[in-house]
PDB file of C-alpha atoms in Angstrom:
ATOM      1  CA  MET A 289      57.653 -28.575 -57.712  1.00  0.00           C
ATOM      2  CA  ALA A 290      59.706 -30.777 -54.863  1.00  0.00           C
ATOM      3  CA  THR A 291      61.078 -34.362 -55.474  1.00  0.00           C
ATOM      4  CA  ILE A 292      61.487 -37.157 -52.803  1.00  0.00           C
ATOM      5  CA  PHE A 293      64.961 -39.040 -53.070  1.00  0.00           C
ATOM      6  CA  TRP A 294      65.069 -42.449 -51.191  1.00  0.00           C
ATOM      7  CA  ALA A 295      68.287 -43.790 -50.228  1.00  0.00           C
ATOM      8  CA  GLY A 296      67.818 -47.359 -48.773  1.00  0.00           C
ATOM      9  CA  ASP A 297      67.820 -50.966 -48.576  1.00  0.00           C
ATOM     10  CA  SER A 298      65.259 -53.844 -50.193  1.00  0.00           C
ATOM     11  CA  THR A 299      62.414 -52.527 -47.626  1.00  0.00           C
ATOM     12  CA  VAL A 300      62.194 -49.379 -49.650  1.00  0.00           C
ATOM     13  CA  GLN A 301      63.530 -50.344 -53.443  1.00  0.00           C
ATOM     14  CA  TYR A 302      61.635 -50.594 -56.407  1.00  0.00           C
ATOM     15  CA  ASN A 303      60.983 -53.997 -57.821  1.00  0.00           C
ATOM     16  CA  ASP A 304      59.627 -55.561 -60.775  1.00  0.00           C
ATOM     17  CA  ILE A 305      58.207 -58.894 -62.221  1.00  0.00           C
ATOM     18  CA  THR A 306      61.570 -60.831 -61.305  1.00  0.00           C
ATOM     19  CA  THR A 307      60.456 -60.496 -57.382  1.00  0.00           C
ATOM     20  CA  TYR A 308      56.815 -60.241 -57.745  1.00  0.00           C
ATOM     21  CA  PRO A 309      55.218 -59.685 -55.242  1.00  0.00           C
ATOM     22  CA  GLN A 310      57.943 -57.800 -53.300  1.00  0.00           C
ATOM     23  CA  THR A 311      56.808 -54.461 -53.220  1.00  0.00           C
ATOM     24  CA  GLY A 312      59.248 -51.613 -51.494  1.00  0.00           C
ATOM     25  CA  ILE A 313      57.918 -49.140 -49.378  1.00  0.00           C
ATOM     26  CA  GLY A 314      59.562 -46.273 -51.737  1.00  0.00           C
ATOM     27  CA  GLN A 315      57.611 -48.114 -54.807  1.00  0.00           C
ATOM     28  CA  VAL A 316      54.494 -47.129 -53.300  1.00  0.00           C
ATOM     29  CA  PHE A 317      54.970 -43.876 -51.747  1.00  0.00           C
ATOM     30  CA  HIS A 318      53.461 -41.477 -54.102  1.00  0.00           C
ATOM     31  CA  LEU A 319      50.232 -42.807 -53.515  1.00  0.00           C
ATOM     32  CA  PHE A 320      50.403 -40.629 -50.087  1.00  0.00           C
ATOM     33  CA  VAL A 321      51.912 -37.501 -51.673  1.00  0.00           C
ATOM     34  CA  LYS A 322      50.463 -34.832 -54.184  1.00  0.00           C
ATOM     35  CA  PRO A 323      50.520 -35.443 -57.264  1.00  0.00           C
ATOM     36  CA  GLU A 324      53.042 -32.729 -58.144  1.00  0.00           C
ATOM     37  CA  ILE A 325      55.699 -34.320 -56.121  1.00  0.00           C
ATOM     38  CA  LYS A 326      58.025 -36.998 -57.398  1.00  0.00           C
ATOM     39  CA  VAL A 327      59.520 -39.650 -55.998  1.00  0.00           C
ATOM     40  CA  GLU A 328      62.872 -40.777 -56.843  1.00  0.00           C
ATOM     41  CA  ASN A 329      63.732 -44.015 -55.538  1.00  0.00           C
ATOM     42  CA  HIS A 330      67.615 -44.587 -54.947  1.00  0.00           C
ATOM     43  CA  ALA A 331      67.267 -47.712 -52.644  1.00  0.00           C
ATOM     44  CA  LYS A 332      68.945 -50.745 -53.531  1.00  0.00           C
ATOM     45  CA  ASN A 333      68.233 -54.666 -52.129  1.00  0.00           C
ATOM     46  CA  GLY A 334      71.054 -55.825 -49.483  1.00  0.00           C
ATOM     47  CA  ARG A 335      72.552 -52.608 -49.227  1.00  0.00           C
ATOM     48  CA  SER A 336      73.628 -50.931 -45.878  1.00  0.00           C
ATOM     49  CA  THR A 337      75.217 -47.195 -45.543  1.00  0.00           C
ATOM     50  CA  LYS A 338      78.609 -48.570 -46.168  1.00  0.00           C
ATOM     51  CA  SER A 339      77.930 -50.755 -49.187  1.00  0.00           C
ATOM     52  CA  PHE A 340      75.378 -47.820 -50.445  1.00  0.00           C
ATOM     53  CA  ILE A 341      78.391 -45.080 -50.287  1.00  0.00           C
ATOM     54  CA  ASP A 342      81.627 -48.167 -51.214  1.00  0.00           C
ATOM     55  CA  GLU A 343      79.449 -48.790 -54.663  1.00  0.00           C
ATOM     56  CA  SER A 344      79.178 -44.591 -55.228  1.00  0.00           C
ATOM     57  CA  ARG A 345      75.570 -44.485 -55.483  1.00  0.00           C
ATOM     58  CA  ILE A 346      75.293 -41.283 -53.562  1.00  0.00           C
ATOM     59  CA  PRO A 347      76.731 -39.454 -56.303  1.00  0.00           C
ATOM     60  CA  ALA A 348      73.651 -40.626 -58.416  1.00  0.00           C
ATOM     61  CA  ILE A 349      71.764 -38.433 -55.137  1.00  0.00           C
ATOM     62  CA  TYR A 350      73.850 -35.401 -55.211  1.00  0.00           C
ATOM     63  CA  ASP A 351      73.939 -35.025 -59.261  1.00  0.00           C
ATOM     64  CA  ARG A 352      70.120 -34.677 -59.305  1.00  0.00           C
ATOM     65  CA  ILE A 353      68.642 -33.313 -56.044  1.00  0.00           C
ATOM     66  CA  THR A 354      68.317 -29.597 -55.930  1.00  0.00           C
ATOM     67  CA  GLN A 355      66.915 -27.166 -53.644  1.00  0.00           C
ATOM     68  CA  GLY A 356      63.776 -27.469 -51.836  1.00  0.00           C
ATOM     69  CA  ASP A 357      64.224 -31.136 -52.591  1.00  0.00           C
ATOM     70  CA  PHE A 358      63.899 -34.436 -49.846  1.00  0.00           C
ATOM     71  CA  LEU A 359      66.109 -37.018 -49.415  1.00  0.00           C
ATOM     72  CA  PHE A 360      64.768 -40.186 -46.917  1.00  0.00           C
ATOM     73  CA  ILE A 361      67.280 -42.206 -45.369  1.00  0.00           C
ATOM     74  CA  GLN A 362      66.615 -45.117 -44.148  1.00  0.00           C
ATOM     75  CA  PHE A 363      68.921 -47.764 -43.419  1.00  0.00           C
ATOM     76  CA  GLY A 364      69.587 -50.616 -40.383  1.00  0.00           C
ATOM     77  CA  HIS A 365      68.923 -53.945 -41.843  1.00  0.00           C
ATOM     78  CA  ASN A 366      72.175 -55.051 -43.671  1.00  0.00           C
ATOM     79  CA  ASP A 367      74.447 -52.491 -41.302  1.00  0.00           C
ATOM     80  CA  GLU A 368      73.993 -55.063 -38.294  1.00  0.00           C
ATOM     81  CA  LYS A 369      75.224 -57.864 -40.277  1.00  0.00           C
ATOM     82  CA  ILE A 370      78.130 -58.176 -38.272  1.00  0.00           C
ATOM     83  CA  GLN A 371      78.794 -61.206 -40.321  1.00  0.00           C
ATOM     84  CA  ASP A 372      79.883 -59.232 -43.831  1.00  0.00           C
ATOM     85  CA  PRO A 373      82.157 -56.990 -43.426  1.00  0.00           C
ATOM     86  CA  ASP A 374      81.296 -55.254 -46.846  1.00  0.00           C
ATOM     87  CA  ARG A 375      78.147 -53.701 -45.366  1.00  0.00           C
ATOM     88  CA  TYR A 376      78.702 -54.118 -41.298  1.00  0.00           C
ATOM     89  CA  THR A 377      78.798 -50.543 -39.352  1.00  0.00           C
ATOM     90  CA  GLU A 378      79.146 -50.388 -35.546  1.00  0.00           C
ATOM     91  CA  PRO A 379      75.734 -48.334 -34.583  1.00  0.00           C
ATOM     92  CA  PHE A 380      76.964 -45.969 -32.408  1.00  0.00           C
ATOM     93  CA  SER A 381      80.262 -45.063 -34.596  1.00  0.00           C
ATOM     94  CA  GLU A 382      80.528 -45.984 -38.487  1.00  0.00           C
ATOM     95  CA  PHE A 383      76.860 -46.316 -38.609  1.00  0.00           C
ATOM     96  CA  CYS A 384      76.474 -42.364 -37.254  1.00  0.00           C
ATOM     97  CA  VAL A 385      79.389 -41.257 -39.646  1.00  0.00           C
ATOM     98  CA  ASN A 386      77.628 -42.464 -42.604  1.00  0.00           C
ATOM     99  CA  LEU A 387      74.105 -40.880 -41.563  1.00  0.00           C
ATOM    100  CA  GLU A 388      76.060 -37.411 -41.528  1.00  0.00           C
ATOM    101  CA  LYS A 389      77.366 -38.058 -45.186  1.00  0.00           C
ATOM    102  CA  PHE A 390      73.824 -38.601 -46.147  1.00  0.00           C
ATOM    103  CA  VAL A 391      72.520 -35.580 -44.734  1.00  0.00           C
ATOM    104  CA  ASN A 392      75.526 -33.564 -45.902  1.00  0.00           C
ATOM    105  CA  VAL A 393      74.495 -34.666 -49.483  1.00  0.00           C
ATOM    106  CA  ALA A 394      70.868 -32.781 -48.401  1.00  0.00           C
ATOM    107  CA  ARG A 395      72.319 -29.937 -46.989  1.00  0.00           C
ATOM    108  CA  ASN A 396      75.254 -29.121 -49.549  1.00  0.00           C
ATOM    109  CA  LYS A 397      72.227 -28.656 -52.297  1.00  0.00           C
ATOM    110  CA  LYS A 398      70.107 -27.205 -49.954  1.00  0.00           C
ATOM    111  CA  ALA A 399      67.186 -29.820 -49.663  1.00  0.00           C
ATOM    112  CA  PHE A 400      65.767 -31.175 -46.648  1.00  0.00           C
ATOM    113  CA  PRO A 401      67.103 -34.845 -44.986  1.00  0.00           C
ATOM    114  CA  VAL A 402      64.575 -36.632 -43.166  1.00  0.00           C
ATOM    115  CA  LEU A 403      65.984 -39.632 -41.040  1.00  0.00           C
ATOM    116  CA  ILE A 404      63.445 -42.559 -40.938  1.00  0.00           C
ATOM    117  CA  THR A 405      64.117 -45.703 -38.405  1.00  0.00           C
ATOM    118  CA  PRO A 406      64.614 -49.423 -39.813  1.00  0.00           C
ATOM    119  CA  LEU A 407      61.123 -50.928 -40.333  1.00  0.00           C
ATOM    120  CA  GLU A 408      60.740 -53.809 -37.917  1.00  0.00           C
ATOM    121  CA  ARG A 409      60.699 -57.673 -38.757  1.00  0.00           C
ATOM    122  CA  ARG A 410      57.977 -59.659 -38.344  1.00  0.00           C
ATOM    123  CA  CYS A 411      59.525 -61.370 -35.266  1.00  0.00           C
ATOM    124  CA  PHE A 412      56.776 -62.916 -33.243  1.00  0.00           C
ATOM    125  CA  ASP A 413      57.913 -65.782 -31.143  1.00  0.00           C
ATOM    126  CA  GLU A 414      55.886 -68.884 -30.606  1.00  0.00           C
ATOM    127  CA  LYS A 415      53.449 -67.382 -28.257  1.00  0.00           C
ATOM    128  CA  GLY A 416      52.941 -64.988 -30.772  1.00  0.00           C
ATOM    129  CA  ILE A 417      54.167 -62.028 -28.529  1.00  0.00           C
ATOM    130  CA  LEU A 418      56.384 -59.466 -30.677  1.00  0.00           C
ATOM    131  CA  GLY A 419      59.898 -60.069 -29.764  1.00  0.00           C
ATOM    132  CA  ALA A 420      62.711 -57.359 -28.966  1.00  0.00           C
ATOM    133  CA  GLY A 421      63.806 -57.289 -32.663  1.00  0.00           C
ATOM    134  CA  GLU A 422      67.458 -56.482 -33.925  1.00  0.00           C
ATOM    135  CA  HIS A 423      67.313 -53.016 -35.014  1.00  0.00           C
ATOM    136  CA  SER A 424      67.798 -51.422 -31.676  1.00  0.00           C
ATOM    137  CA  ASP A 425      71.071 -50.059 -31.374  1.00  0.00           C
ATOM    138  CA  TYR A 426      70.583 -48.692 -34.730  1.00  0.00           C
ATOM    139  CA  VAL A 427      67.128 -46.903 -34.109  1.00  0.00           C
ATOM    140  CA  GLU A 428      69.028 -45.408 -30.970  1.00  0.00           C
ATOM    141  CA  ALA A 429      72.007 -44.356 -33.192  1.00  0.00           C
ATOM    142  CA  MET A 430      69.698 -42.795 -35.631  1.00  0.00           C
ATOM    143  CA  LYS A 431      67.872 -41.134 -33.119  1.00  0.00           C
ATOM    144  CA  ARG A 432      71.086 -39.633 -31.524  1.00  0.00           C
ATOM    145  CA  THR A 433      72.409 -38.783 -34.942  1.00  0.00           C
ATOM    146  CA  ALA A 434      69.053 -36.734 -35.746  1.00  0.00           C
ATOM    147  CA  ALA A 435      69.513 -35.247 -32.410  1.00  0.00           C
ATOM    148  CA  ARG A 436      72.708 -34.089 -32.778  1.00  0.00           C
ATOM    149  CA  LEU A 437      72.738 -32.896 -36.461  1.00  0.00           C
ATOM    150  CA  ASN A 438      69.168 -31.547 -35.725  1.00  0.00           C
ATOM    151  CA  VAL A 439      67.366 -33.777 -38.189  1.00  0.00           C
ATOM    152  CA  PRO A 440      63.762 -34.283 -38.582  1.00  0.00           C
ATOM    153  CA  LEU A 441      62.815 -38.116 -37.439  1.00  0.00           C
ATOM    154  CA  VAL A 442      60.303 -40.515 -38.569  1.00  0.00           C
ATOM    155  CA  ASP A 443      60.546 -43.472 -36.064  1.00  0.00           C
ATOM    156  CA  LEU A 444      59.146 -46.062 -38.641  1.00  0.00           C
ATOM    157  CA  ASN A 445      60.313 -48.751 -36.255  1.00  0.00           C
ATOM    158  CA  GLY A 446      58.246 -47.675 -33.328  1.00  0.00           C
ATOM    159  CA  LYS A 447      55.068 -46.879 -35.814  1.00  0.00           C
ATOM    160  CA  SER A 448      55.721 -50.447 -37.272  1.00  0.00           C
ATOM    161  CA  ARG A 449      56.136 -52.184 -34.305  1.00  0.00           C
ATOM    162  CA  GLN A 450      52.838 -51.051 -32.985  1.00  0.00           C
ATOM    163  CA  LYS A 451      51.249 -51.923 -36.373  1.00  0.00           C
ATOM    164  CA  LEU A 452      52.411 -55.418 -35.957  1.00  0.00           C
ATOM    165  CA  MET A 453      51.044 -55.914 -32.306  1.00  0.00           C
ATOM    166  CA  GLU A 454      47.579 -54.194 -33.430  1.00  0.00           C
ATOM    167  CA  VAL A 455      47.506 -56.903 -36.816  1.00  0.00           C
ATOM    168  CA  GLY A 456      48.763 -59.783 -34.963  1.00  0.00           C
ATOM    169  CA  PRO A 457      50.783 -62.797 -35.895  1.00  0.00           C
ATOM    170  CA  GLN A 458      48.539 -64.658 -37.979  1.00  0.00           C
ATOM    171  CA  ALA A 459      47.045 -61.365 -40.303  1.00  0.00           C
ATOM    172  CA  SER A 460      50.416 -59.577 -40.268  1.00  0.00           C
ATOM    173  CA  LYS A 461      51.929 -62.539 -42.782  1.00  0.00           C
ATOM    174  CA  GLY A 462      50.087 -60.809 -45.439  1.00  0.00           C
ATOM    175  CA  LEU A 463      52.514 -57.769 -44.834  1.00  0.00           C
ATOM    176  CA  TYR A 464      55.304 -59.758 -45.314  1.00  0.00           C
ATOM    177  CA  MET A 465      56.491 -61.800 -48.033  1.00  0.00           C
ATOM    178  CA  HIS A 466      54.687 -65.340 -46.975  1.00  0.00           C
ATOM    179  CA  LEU A 467      54.062 -66.813 -49.969  1.00  0.00           C
ATOM    180  CA  PRO A 468      52.313 -70.280 -50.494  1.00  0.00           C
ATOM    181  CA  GLU A 469      53.632 -73.004 -52.769  1.00  0.00           C
ATOM    182  CA  GLY A 470      53.171 -72.755 -56.367  1.00  0.00           C
ATOM    183  CA  LYS A 471      51.274 -69.418 -56.406  1.00  0.00           C
ATOM    184  CA  TYR A 472      53.669 -67.171 -57.669  1.00  0.00           C
ATOM    185  CA  PRO A 473      56.640 -68.001 -60.602  1.00  0.00           C
ATOM    186  CA  SER A 474      59.249 -65.540 -58.700  1.00  0.00           C
ATOM    187  CA  HIS A 475      59.099 -68.047 -55.920  1.00  0.00           C
ATOM    188  CA  PRO A 476      57.584 -71.347 -56.754  1.00  0.00           C
ATOM    189  CA  GLN A 477      58.529 -73.054 -53.473  1.00  0.00           C
ATOM    190  CA  GLY A 478      57.072 -70.235 -51.738  1.00  0.00           C
ATOM    191  CA  LEU A 479      58.067 -68.227 -49.111  1.00  0.00           C
ATOM    192  CA  ALA A 480      58.043 -67.576 -45.429  1.00  0.00           C
ATOM    193  CA  ASP A 481      60.168 -64.189 -45.391  1.00  0.00           C
ATOM    194  CA  ASN A 482      59.848 -61.866 -42.274  1.00  0.00           C
ATOM    195  CA  THR A 483      61.786 -58.917 -43.833  1.00  0.00           C
ATOM    196  CA  HIS A 484      60.446 -58.427 -46.712  1.00  0.00           C
ATOM    197  CA  LEU A 485      56.822 -56.610 -47.921  1.00  0.00           C
ATOM    198  CA  GLN A 486      54.165 -57.511 -50.346  1.00  0.00           C
ATOM    199  CA  TYR A 487      52.141 -54.761 -51.882  1.00  0.00           C
ATOM    200  CA  GLU A 488      49.604 -54.350 -48.565  1.00  0.00           C
ATOM    201  CA  GLY A 489      52.351 -54.199 -46.245  1.00  0.00           C
ATOM    202  CA  ALA A 490      54.390 -51.550 -48.480  1.00  0.00           C
ATOM    203  CA  VAL A 491      50.923 -49.505 -48.381  1.00  0.00           C
ATOM    204  CA  VAL A 492      50.619 -49.817 -44.704  1.00  0.00           C
ATOM    205  CA  TYR A 493      54.189 -49.117 -43.922  1.00  0.00           C
ATOM    206  CA  ALA A 494      54.589 -46.024 -46.223  1.00  0.00           C
ATOM    207  CA  GLY A 495      51.403 -44.692 -44.544  1.00  0.00           C
ATOM    208  CA  CYS A 496      52.972 -45.120 -40.841  1.00  0.00           C
ATOM    209  CA  ILE A 497      55.590 -42.740 -42.690  1.00  0.00           C
ATOM    210  CA  ALA A 498      53.128 -40.155 -44.068  1.00  0.00           C
ATOM    211  CA  ARG A 499      51.931 -40.079 -40.557  1.00  0.00           C
ATOM    212  CA  GLY A 500      55.528 -39.148 -39.143  1.00  0.00           C
ATOM    213  CA  LEU A 501      55.386 -36.532 -41.358  1.00  0.00           C
ATOM    214  CA  TRP A 502      52.289 -34.919 -40.325  1.00  0.00           C
ATOM    215  CA  GLU A 503      53.358 -35.391 -37.315  1.00  0.00           C
ATOM    216  CA  LEU A 504      56.226 -33.304 -38.553  1.00  0.00           C
ATOM    217  CA  GLY A 505      54.259 -30.743 -39.938  1.00  0.00           C
ATOM    218  CA  GLY A 506      55.660 -27.402 -41.774  1.00  0.00           C
ATOM    219  CA  ILE A 507      56.781 -28.119 -45.036  1.00  0.00           C
ATOM    220  CA  TYR A 508      56.781 -32.098 -44.322  1.00  0.00           C
ATOM    221  CA  ARG A 509      53.015 -32.152 -43.879  1.00  0.00           C
ATOM    222  CA  GLU A 510      52.402 -29.729 -47.456  1.00  0.00           C
ATOM    223  CA  LEU A 511      54.104 -32.863 -49.126  1.00  0.00           C
ATOM    224  CA  LEU A 512      50.892 -34.965 -48.142  1.00  0.00           C
ATOM    225  CA  LEU A 513      47.883 -35.344 -50.294  1.00  0.00           C
ATOM    226  CA  ASP A 514      45.419 -32.922 -49.050  1.00  0.00           C
ATOM    227  CA  GLY A 515      42.684 -35.344 -47.793  1.00  0.00           C
ATOM    228  CA  PHE A 516      45.569 -37.365 -45.695  1.00  0.00           C
ATOM    229  CA  LYS A 517      44.668 -37.736 -42.020  1.00  0.00           C
ATOM    230  CA  GLU A 518      46.808 -38.316 -39.190  1.00  0.00           C
TER     231      GLU A 518
END
């Protein structure tokens, strides 16, 4: 019985009632996989590849991951925060080096790494056109790293951009943390957050990753529920 381990940031992490209704992709991914597949979520709010490594979070995965398991690696949101030296990584140098460290964690334990490009923010302009976003260099750097290391990649960034264009600027607020004033005790003043997800958004984007696994085929498709269709 395989386990999927997640390493990532707040778009992936498990949330409790203190941040409700915020929901991470890794929190709902079990909905798409076979019942015998476990999901162990090590993602943490605000982490980049650098801060995740510097805080010694990798050993907790290394100590538990075993042969035949999977390590899903999704970063980028916080690596791009150039104003924060504790988190920032240059996309085509340190970011790539750090991604390779995660890949090696899996491969050293005969597990299977999967690189997942960062989720797109809800970045519509005043005309309702989806903007370029802020992840482009990190998406490209991850794709280059995947090719160089021969690691399978799921392009969540591309799939989430397509989903945002399909849903549109208004309806997409229901995917992200756009909350009315007074409805949620955790956010009494309301919120207009274009990065973090509500439950529906987490399910939608987890489905995008599941489609990516389906496209990869083989052992990655075998993780998914028998009834899952691309």
